[in-house]
Short mmCIF file of C-alpha atoms in Angstrom, two decimals:
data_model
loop_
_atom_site.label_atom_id
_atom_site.label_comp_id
_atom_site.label_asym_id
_atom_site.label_seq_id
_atom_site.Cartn_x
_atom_site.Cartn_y
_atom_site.Cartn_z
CA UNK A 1 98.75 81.44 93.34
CA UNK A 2 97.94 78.43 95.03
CA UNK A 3 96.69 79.35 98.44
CA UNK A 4 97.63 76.81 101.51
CA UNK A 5 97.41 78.73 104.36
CA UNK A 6 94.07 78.62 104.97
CA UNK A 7 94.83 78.52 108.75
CA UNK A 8 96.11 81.97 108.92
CA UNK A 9 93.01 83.28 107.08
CA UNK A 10 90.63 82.72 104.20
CA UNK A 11 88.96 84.89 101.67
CA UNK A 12 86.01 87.05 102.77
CA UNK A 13 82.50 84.59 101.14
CA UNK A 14 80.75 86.28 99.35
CA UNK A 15 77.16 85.89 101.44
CA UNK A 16 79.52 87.92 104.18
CA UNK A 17 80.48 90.83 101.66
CA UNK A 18 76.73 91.07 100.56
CA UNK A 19 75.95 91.75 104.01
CA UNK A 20 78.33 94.06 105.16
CA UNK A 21 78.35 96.28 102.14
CA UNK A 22 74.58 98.21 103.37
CA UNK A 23 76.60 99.52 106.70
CA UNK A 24 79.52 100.28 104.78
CA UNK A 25 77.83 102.76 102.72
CA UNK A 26 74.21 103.81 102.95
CA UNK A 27 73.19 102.53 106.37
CA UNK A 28 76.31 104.08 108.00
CA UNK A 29 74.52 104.88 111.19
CA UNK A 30 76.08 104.76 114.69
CA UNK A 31 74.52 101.86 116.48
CA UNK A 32 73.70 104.11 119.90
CA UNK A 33 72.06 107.13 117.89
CA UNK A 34 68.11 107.22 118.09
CA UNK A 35 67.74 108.25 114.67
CA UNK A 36 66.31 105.31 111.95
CA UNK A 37 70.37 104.40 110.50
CA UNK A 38 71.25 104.34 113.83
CA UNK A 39 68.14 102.24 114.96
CA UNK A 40 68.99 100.02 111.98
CA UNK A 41 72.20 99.35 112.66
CA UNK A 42 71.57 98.51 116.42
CA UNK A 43 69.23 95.97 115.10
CA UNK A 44 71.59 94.55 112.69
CA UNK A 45 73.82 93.90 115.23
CA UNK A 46 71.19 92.31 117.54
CA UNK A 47 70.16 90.28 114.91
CA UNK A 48 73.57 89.09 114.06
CA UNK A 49 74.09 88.18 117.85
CA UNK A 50 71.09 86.11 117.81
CA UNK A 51 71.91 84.22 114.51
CA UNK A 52 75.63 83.15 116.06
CA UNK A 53 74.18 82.27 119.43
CA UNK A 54 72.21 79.84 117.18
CA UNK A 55 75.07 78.61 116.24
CA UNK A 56 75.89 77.87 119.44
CA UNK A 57 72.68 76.62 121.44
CA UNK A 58 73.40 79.62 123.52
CA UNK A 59 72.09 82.87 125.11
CA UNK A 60 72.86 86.05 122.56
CA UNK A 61 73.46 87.80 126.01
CA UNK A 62 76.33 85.59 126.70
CA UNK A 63 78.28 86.64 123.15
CA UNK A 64 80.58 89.79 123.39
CA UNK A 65 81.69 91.50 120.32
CA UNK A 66 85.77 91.84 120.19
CA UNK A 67 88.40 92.82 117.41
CA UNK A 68 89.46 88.87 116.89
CA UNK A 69 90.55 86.02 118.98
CA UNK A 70 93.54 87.99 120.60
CA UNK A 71 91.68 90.75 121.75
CA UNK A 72 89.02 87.78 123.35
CA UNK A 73 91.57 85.56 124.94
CA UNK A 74 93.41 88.41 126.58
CA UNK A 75 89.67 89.81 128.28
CA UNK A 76 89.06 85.84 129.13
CA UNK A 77 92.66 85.79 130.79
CA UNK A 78 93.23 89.19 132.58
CA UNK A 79 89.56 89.58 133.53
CA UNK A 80 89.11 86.09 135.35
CA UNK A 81 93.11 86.83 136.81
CA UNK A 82 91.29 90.31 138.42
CA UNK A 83 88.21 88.64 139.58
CA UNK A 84 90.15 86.03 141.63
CA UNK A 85 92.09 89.21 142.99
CA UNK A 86 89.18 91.05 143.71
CA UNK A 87 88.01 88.09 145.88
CA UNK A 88 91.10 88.15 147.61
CA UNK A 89 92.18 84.80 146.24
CA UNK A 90 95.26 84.05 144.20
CA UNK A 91 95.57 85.06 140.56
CA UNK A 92 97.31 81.63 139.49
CA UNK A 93 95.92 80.09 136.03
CA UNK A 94 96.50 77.16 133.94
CA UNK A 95 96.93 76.70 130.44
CA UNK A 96 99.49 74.40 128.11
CA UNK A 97 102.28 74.97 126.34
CA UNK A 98 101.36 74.38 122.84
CA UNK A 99 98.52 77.51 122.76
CA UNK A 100 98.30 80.79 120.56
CA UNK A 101 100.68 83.49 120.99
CA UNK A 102 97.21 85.81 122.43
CA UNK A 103 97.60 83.28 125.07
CA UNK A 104 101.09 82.46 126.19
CA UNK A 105 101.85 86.23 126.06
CA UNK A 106 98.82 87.53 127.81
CA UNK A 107 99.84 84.98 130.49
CA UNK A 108 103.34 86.07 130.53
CA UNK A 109 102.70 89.72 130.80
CA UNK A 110 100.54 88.91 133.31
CA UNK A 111 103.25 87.01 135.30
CA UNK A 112 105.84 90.15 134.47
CA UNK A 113 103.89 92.50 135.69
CA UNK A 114 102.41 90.67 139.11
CA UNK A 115 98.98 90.52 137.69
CA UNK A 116 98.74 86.53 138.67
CA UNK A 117 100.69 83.37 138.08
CA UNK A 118 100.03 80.16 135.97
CA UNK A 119 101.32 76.91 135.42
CA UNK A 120 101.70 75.21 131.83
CA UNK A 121 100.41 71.33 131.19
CA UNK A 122 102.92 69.27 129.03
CA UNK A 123 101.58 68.02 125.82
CA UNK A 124 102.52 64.82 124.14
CA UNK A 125 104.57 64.03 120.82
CA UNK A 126 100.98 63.78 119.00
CA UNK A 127 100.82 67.52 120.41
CA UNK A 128 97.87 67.24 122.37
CA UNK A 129 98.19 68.42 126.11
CA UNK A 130 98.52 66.04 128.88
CA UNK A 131 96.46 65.93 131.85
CA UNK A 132 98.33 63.63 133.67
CA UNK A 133 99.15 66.12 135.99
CA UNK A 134 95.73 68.52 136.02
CA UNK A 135 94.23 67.27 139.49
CA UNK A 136 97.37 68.62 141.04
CA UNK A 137 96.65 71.64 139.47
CA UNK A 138 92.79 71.69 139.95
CA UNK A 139 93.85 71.73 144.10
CA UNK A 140 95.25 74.75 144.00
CA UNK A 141 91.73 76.42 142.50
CA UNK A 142 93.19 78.19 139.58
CA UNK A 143 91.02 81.26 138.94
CA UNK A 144 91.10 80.21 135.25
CA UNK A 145 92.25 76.86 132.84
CA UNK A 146 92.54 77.41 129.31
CA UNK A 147 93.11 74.90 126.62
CA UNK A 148 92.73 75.75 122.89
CA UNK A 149 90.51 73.85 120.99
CA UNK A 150 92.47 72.44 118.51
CA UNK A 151 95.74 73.40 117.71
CA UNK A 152 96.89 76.52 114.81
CA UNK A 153 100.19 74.68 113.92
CA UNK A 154 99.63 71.11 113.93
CA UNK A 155 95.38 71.00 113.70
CA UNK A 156 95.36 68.16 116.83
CA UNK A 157 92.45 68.29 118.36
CA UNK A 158 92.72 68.85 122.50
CA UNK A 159 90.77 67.08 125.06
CA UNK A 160 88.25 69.38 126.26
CA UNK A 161 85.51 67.19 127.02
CA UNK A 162 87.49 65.54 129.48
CA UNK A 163 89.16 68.70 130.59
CA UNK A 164 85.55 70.64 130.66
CA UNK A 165 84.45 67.88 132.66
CA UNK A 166 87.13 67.84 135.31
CA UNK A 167 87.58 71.84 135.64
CA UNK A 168 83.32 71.28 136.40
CA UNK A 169 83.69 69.09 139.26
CA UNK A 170 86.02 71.21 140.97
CA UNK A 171 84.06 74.43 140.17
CA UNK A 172 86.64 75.83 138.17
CA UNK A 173 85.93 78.03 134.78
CA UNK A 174 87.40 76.74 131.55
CA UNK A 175 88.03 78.79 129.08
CA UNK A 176 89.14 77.71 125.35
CA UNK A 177 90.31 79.70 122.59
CA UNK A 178 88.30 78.25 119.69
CA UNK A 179 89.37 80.15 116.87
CA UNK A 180 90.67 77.32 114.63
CA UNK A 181 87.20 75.30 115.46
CA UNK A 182 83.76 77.20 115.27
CA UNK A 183 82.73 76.77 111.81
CA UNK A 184 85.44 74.07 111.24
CA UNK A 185 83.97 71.30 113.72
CA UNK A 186 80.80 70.43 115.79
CA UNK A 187 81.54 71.60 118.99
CA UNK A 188 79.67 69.15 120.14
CA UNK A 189 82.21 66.15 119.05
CA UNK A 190 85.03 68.12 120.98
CA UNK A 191 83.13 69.16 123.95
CA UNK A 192 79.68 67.07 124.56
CA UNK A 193 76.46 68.71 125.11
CA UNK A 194 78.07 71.68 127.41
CA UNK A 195 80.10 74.90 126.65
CA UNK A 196 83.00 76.38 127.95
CA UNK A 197 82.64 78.62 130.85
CA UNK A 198 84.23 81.18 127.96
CA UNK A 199 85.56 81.02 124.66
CA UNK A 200 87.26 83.14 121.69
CA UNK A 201 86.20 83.05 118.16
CA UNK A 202 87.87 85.24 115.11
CA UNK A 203 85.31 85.85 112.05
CA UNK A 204 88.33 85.55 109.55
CA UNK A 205 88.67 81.80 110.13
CA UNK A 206 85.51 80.94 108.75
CA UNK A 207 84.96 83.55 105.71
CA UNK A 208 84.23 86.65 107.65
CA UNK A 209 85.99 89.69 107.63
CA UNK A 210 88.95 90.51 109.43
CA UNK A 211 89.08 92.69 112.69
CA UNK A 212 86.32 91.16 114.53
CA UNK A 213 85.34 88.19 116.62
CA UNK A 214 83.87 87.44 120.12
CA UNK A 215 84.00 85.91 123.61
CA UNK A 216 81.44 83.99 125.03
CA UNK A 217 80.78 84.63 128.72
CA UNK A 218 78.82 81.93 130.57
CA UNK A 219 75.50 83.87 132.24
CA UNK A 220 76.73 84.86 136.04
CA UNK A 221 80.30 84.44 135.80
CA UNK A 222 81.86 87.01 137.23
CA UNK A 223 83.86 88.61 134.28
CA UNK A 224 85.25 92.47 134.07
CA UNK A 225 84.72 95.05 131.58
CA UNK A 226 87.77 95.29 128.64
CA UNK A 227 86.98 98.82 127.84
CA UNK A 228 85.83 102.01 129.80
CA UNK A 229 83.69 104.70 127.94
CA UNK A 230 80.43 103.31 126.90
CA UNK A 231 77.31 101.65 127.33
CA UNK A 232 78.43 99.25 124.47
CA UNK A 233 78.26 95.56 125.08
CA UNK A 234 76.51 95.77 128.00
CA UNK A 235 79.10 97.92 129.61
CA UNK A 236 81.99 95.20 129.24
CA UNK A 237 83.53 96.45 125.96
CA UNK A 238 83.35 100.33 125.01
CA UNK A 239 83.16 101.74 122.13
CA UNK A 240 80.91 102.07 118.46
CA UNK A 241 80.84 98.64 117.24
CA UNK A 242 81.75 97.49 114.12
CA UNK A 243 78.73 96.67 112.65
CA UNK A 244 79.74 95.88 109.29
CA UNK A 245 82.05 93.51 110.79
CA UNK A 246 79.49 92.28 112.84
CA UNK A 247 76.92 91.09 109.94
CA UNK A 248 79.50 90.17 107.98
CA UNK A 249 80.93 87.46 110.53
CA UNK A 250 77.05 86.14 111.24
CA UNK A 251 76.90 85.64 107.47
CA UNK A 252 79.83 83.67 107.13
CA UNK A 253 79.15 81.51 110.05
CA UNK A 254 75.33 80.60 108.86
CA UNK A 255 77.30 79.36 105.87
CA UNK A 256 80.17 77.82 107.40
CA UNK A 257 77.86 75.42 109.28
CA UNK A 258 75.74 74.86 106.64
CA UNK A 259 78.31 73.33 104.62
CA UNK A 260 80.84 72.29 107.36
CA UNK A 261 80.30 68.49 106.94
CA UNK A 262 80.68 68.51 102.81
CA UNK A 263 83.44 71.28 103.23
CA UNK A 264 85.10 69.06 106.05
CA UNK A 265 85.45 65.64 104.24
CA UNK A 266 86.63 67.89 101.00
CA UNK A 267 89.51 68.96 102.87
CA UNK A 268 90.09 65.68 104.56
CA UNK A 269 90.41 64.06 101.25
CA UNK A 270 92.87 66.72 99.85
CA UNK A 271 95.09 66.86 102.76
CA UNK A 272 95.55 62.97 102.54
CA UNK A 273 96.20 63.23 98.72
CA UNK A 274 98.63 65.78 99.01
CA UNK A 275 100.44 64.27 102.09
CA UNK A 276 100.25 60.43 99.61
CA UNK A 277 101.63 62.14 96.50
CA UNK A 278 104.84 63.79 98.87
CA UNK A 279 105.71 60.33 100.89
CA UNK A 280 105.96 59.00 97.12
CA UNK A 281 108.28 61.24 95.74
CA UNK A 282 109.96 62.28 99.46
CA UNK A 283 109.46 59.53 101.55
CA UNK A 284 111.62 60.57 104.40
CA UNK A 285 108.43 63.29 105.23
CA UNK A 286 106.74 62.95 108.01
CA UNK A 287 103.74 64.48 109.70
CA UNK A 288 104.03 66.56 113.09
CA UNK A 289 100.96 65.82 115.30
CA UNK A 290 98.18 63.50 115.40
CA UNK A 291 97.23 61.18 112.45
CA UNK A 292 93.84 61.18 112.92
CA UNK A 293 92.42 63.57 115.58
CA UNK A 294 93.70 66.37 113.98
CA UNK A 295 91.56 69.26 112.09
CA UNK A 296 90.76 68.03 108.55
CA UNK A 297 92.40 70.27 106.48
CA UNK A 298 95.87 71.10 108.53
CA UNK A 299 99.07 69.48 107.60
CA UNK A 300 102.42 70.13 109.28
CA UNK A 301 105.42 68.23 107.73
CA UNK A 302 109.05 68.02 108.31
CA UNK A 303 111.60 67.75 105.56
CA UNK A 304 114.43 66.45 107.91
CA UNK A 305 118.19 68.60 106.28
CA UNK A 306 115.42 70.75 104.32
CA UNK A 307 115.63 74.95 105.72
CA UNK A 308 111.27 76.03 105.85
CA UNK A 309 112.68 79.19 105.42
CA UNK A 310 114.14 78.93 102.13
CA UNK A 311 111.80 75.83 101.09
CA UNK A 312 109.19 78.95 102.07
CA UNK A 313 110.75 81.21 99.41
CA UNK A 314 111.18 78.92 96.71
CA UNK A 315 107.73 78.07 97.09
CA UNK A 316 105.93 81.48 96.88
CA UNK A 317 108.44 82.34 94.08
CA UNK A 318 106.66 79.52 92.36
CA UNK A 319 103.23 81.02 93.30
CA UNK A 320 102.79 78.40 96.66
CA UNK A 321 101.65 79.97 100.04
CA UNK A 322 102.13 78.10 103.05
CA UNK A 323 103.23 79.15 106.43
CA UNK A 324 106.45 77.45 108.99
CA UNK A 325 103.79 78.06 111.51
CA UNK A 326 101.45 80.73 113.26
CA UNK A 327 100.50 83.48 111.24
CA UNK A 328 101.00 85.93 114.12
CA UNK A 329 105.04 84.52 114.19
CA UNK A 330 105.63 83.35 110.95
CA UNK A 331 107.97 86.46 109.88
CA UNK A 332 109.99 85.50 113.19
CA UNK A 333 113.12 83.50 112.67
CA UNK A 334 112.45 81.57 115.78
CA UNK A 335 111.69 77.31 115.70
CA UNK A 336 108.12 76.92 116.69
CA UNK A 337 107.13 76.55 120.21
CA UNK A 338 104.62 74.20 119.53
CA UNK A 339 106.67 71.96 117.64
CA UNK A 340 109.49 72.08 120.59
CA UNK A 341 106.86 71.44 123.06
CA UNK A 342 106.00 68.18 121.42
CA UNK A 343 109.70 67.61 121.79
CA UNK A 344 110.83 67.98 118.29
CA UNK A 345 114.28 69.31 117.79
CA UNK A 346 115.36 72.59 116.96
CA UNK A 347 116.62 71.19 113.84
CA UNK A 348 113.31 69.48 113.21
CA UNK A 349 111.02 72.34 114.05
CA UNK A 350 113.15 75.09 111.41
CA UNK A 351 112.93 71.82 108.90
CA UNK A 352 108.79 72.07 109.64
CA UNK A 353 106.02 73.76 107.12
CA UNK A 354 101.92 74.29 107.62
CA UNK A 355 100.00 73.60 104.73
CA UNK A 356 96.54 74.33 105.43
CA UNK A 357 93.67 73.22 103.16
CA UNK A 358 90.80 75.28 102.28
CA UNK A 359 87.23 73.68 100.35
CA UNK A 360 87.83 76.04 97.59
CA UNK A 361 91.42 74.25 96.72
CA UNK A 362 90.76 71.99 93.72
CA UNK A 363 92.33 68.27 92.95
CA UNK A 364 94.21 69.88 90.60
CA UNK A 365 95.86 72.59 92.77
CA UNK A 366 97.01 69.93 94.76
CA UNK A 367 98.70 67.79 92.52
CA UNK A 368 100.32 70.50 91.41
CA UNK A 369 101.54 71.51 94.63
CA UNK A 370 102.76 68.55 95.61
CA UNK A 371 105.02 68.88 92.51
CA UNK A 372 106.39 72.12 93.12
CA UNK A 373 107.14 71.45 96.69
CA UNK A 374 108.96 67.53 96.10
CA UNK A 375 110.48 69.93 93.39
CA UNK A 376 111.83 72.64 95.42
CA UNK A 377 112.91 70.00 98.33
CA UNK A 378 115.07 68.03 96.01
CA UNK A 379 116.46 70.80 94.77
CA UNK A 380 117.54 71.89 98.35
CA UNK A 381 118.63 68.78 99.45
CA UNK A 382 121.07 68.32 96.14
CA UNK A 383 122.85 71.84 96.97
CA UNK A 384 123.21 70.92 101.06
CA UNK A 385 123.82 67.31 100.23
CA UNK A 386 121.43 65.86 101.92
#
């Protein structure tokens, strides 16, 4: 198989597995027990926190262990919507309407069930949102803005040094969900020197296992506890933590920087090769999003009078896996939201495919791809007669 969805999730690396395997079997100790395997394993984790704050130029007080992104953008969203309650101010929030699923739902259930109200910012036909309208916003002190990092569909990269900026001078908290980023990009060419007020990371993104992440939480912000029942996490998130998990996703992140700038261009270059050796062969392709700020190994195309769905099958029956969008909605039937948002057509956005790129993908891989997909297009467009 040739693997191009590399934006839904890559293979576990193999410093990550090394790690873990210890607290899957011999040090198995719970992390609150006073006994040595449970001593261990509480250090393990401490260490681990320390290693990703690292990462970060931040605090290890300010990272909170989660199950993944989702589980972290829903505690950023509901908690901040209940602090602003609890002051007796109004739940209302901000975000755009090109982010994750974890995002638009949270803030939709949230809406449903009278937990606050939020307001959406436009994005452009590059997909990248527009602030045009954010000061009008910014007046009415949302309790929370959120703006993804870069985008899971397209791979354009948002303005959040701009928006971090703003939200600052009106004393608003940002928060971005950063799951397609850490380990991907600096931070520090998205956002300058400073952090979001929070931020969600999955491990699974960057070579670490699946089922665990985090959320940032800017020192003194005023956030709420997820889970009731234990002491864990400082009392914000109960329950044993997953210390395997943990370790694992510290590993993969000390690589993932280490080797993000040679691992970076690598993608860049394949992405642009494959993308070259399509508009050759299928020149009526084009790329949805941004040509150049844009993650370097994302590519969404449309083959206009082409079905993703069935281009989709004929693909992984030839041993091809890519994606018509995010992996969370990808067995839905539905055009992307992302795609309409940037004001693509419903006929354009279910004509629309994600190819992500991964450093392990060779030249060869890609050439090859690039044949089996003009392939399998040409082949649909000669039975709909396109």
């Amino acid at each position: 198989m040739i693997y191009l969805d590399h934006a839904a999730t890559v293979s576990l690396c193999p410093s990550a597995l090394e790690a873990m395997l210890p607290y899957l079997t011999a040090q198995c100790g719970n992390p609150s027990a006073l006994y040595e395997s449970g001593r261990r394993a509480r250090q393990a984790v401490s260490r681990a926190r320390r290693e990703i704050a690292e990462t970060l130029g931040c605090l290890p007080e300010e990272l909170y262990f989660t199950s993944g992104g989702t589980e972290a953008d829903n505690w950023a969203l509901l908690s901040m919507a209940e602090a602003a309650r609890a002051r007796g101010e109004a739940p209302f929030l901000v975000s755009a309407a090109i982010e994750h699923h974890a995002v638009l739902e949270t803030l939709r259930y949230g809406k449903e069930t009278g937990l606050l109200d939020y307001a959406l910012l436009p994005v452009t036909g590059d997909g990248v949102a527009a602030l045009s309208g954010l000061d009008a916003l910014l007046a009415k002190r949302p309790a929370l803005v959120s703006c993804m990092g870069a985008n899971n569909e397209t791979g354009a990269l948002q303005p959040l040094g701009e928006l971090l900026a703003r939200c600052r001078e009106r004393n608003v908290p940002l928060h971005s969900d950063l799951v397609q980023v850490y380990g991907q990009l600096p931070l520090k060419s998205l956002l300058g020197e400073e952090l979001p007020d929070l931020f969600s990371v999955s491990a699974h993104k960057f070579g670490g296992p699946k089922g665990v992440g985090f959320l940032y939480i800017r020192r003194g912000l005023a956030v709420g506890a997820l889970l009731h029942g234990g002491s864990q996490e400082r009392g914000r998130r109960a329950g044993t933590e997953n210390v395997a998990g943990i370790v694992g996703m510290a590993a993969a992140a000390k690589v993932a920087f280490a080797e993000m700038a040679e691992s970076g261009e690598k993608k860049r270059v394949l992405t642009e090769l494959f993308f070259r050796l399509l508009r050759e062969e299928l020149p009526a392709v084009y790329r949805n999003g941004s040509e150049t700020a844009r993650l370097p190994g994302h590519l969404n195309l449309c083959f206009p009078g082409v079905s993703a769905e069935l281009l989709l099958i004929l693909l992984d029956q030839a041993g091809i896996a890519a994606s018509a969008g995010a992996a969370c909605a990808s067995g839905a039937l539905e055009p992307s939201h992302v795609l309409l948002a940037m004001g693509r057509s419903e006929k354009e956005a279910r004509a629309s495919i994600r190819f992500s790129f991964g450093a392990e993908n060779t030249e060869e891989e890609v050439r090859k791809a690039a044949q089996i997909v003009t392939n399998c297009v040409k082949g649909l467009q000669e039975e709909q007669n396109v």
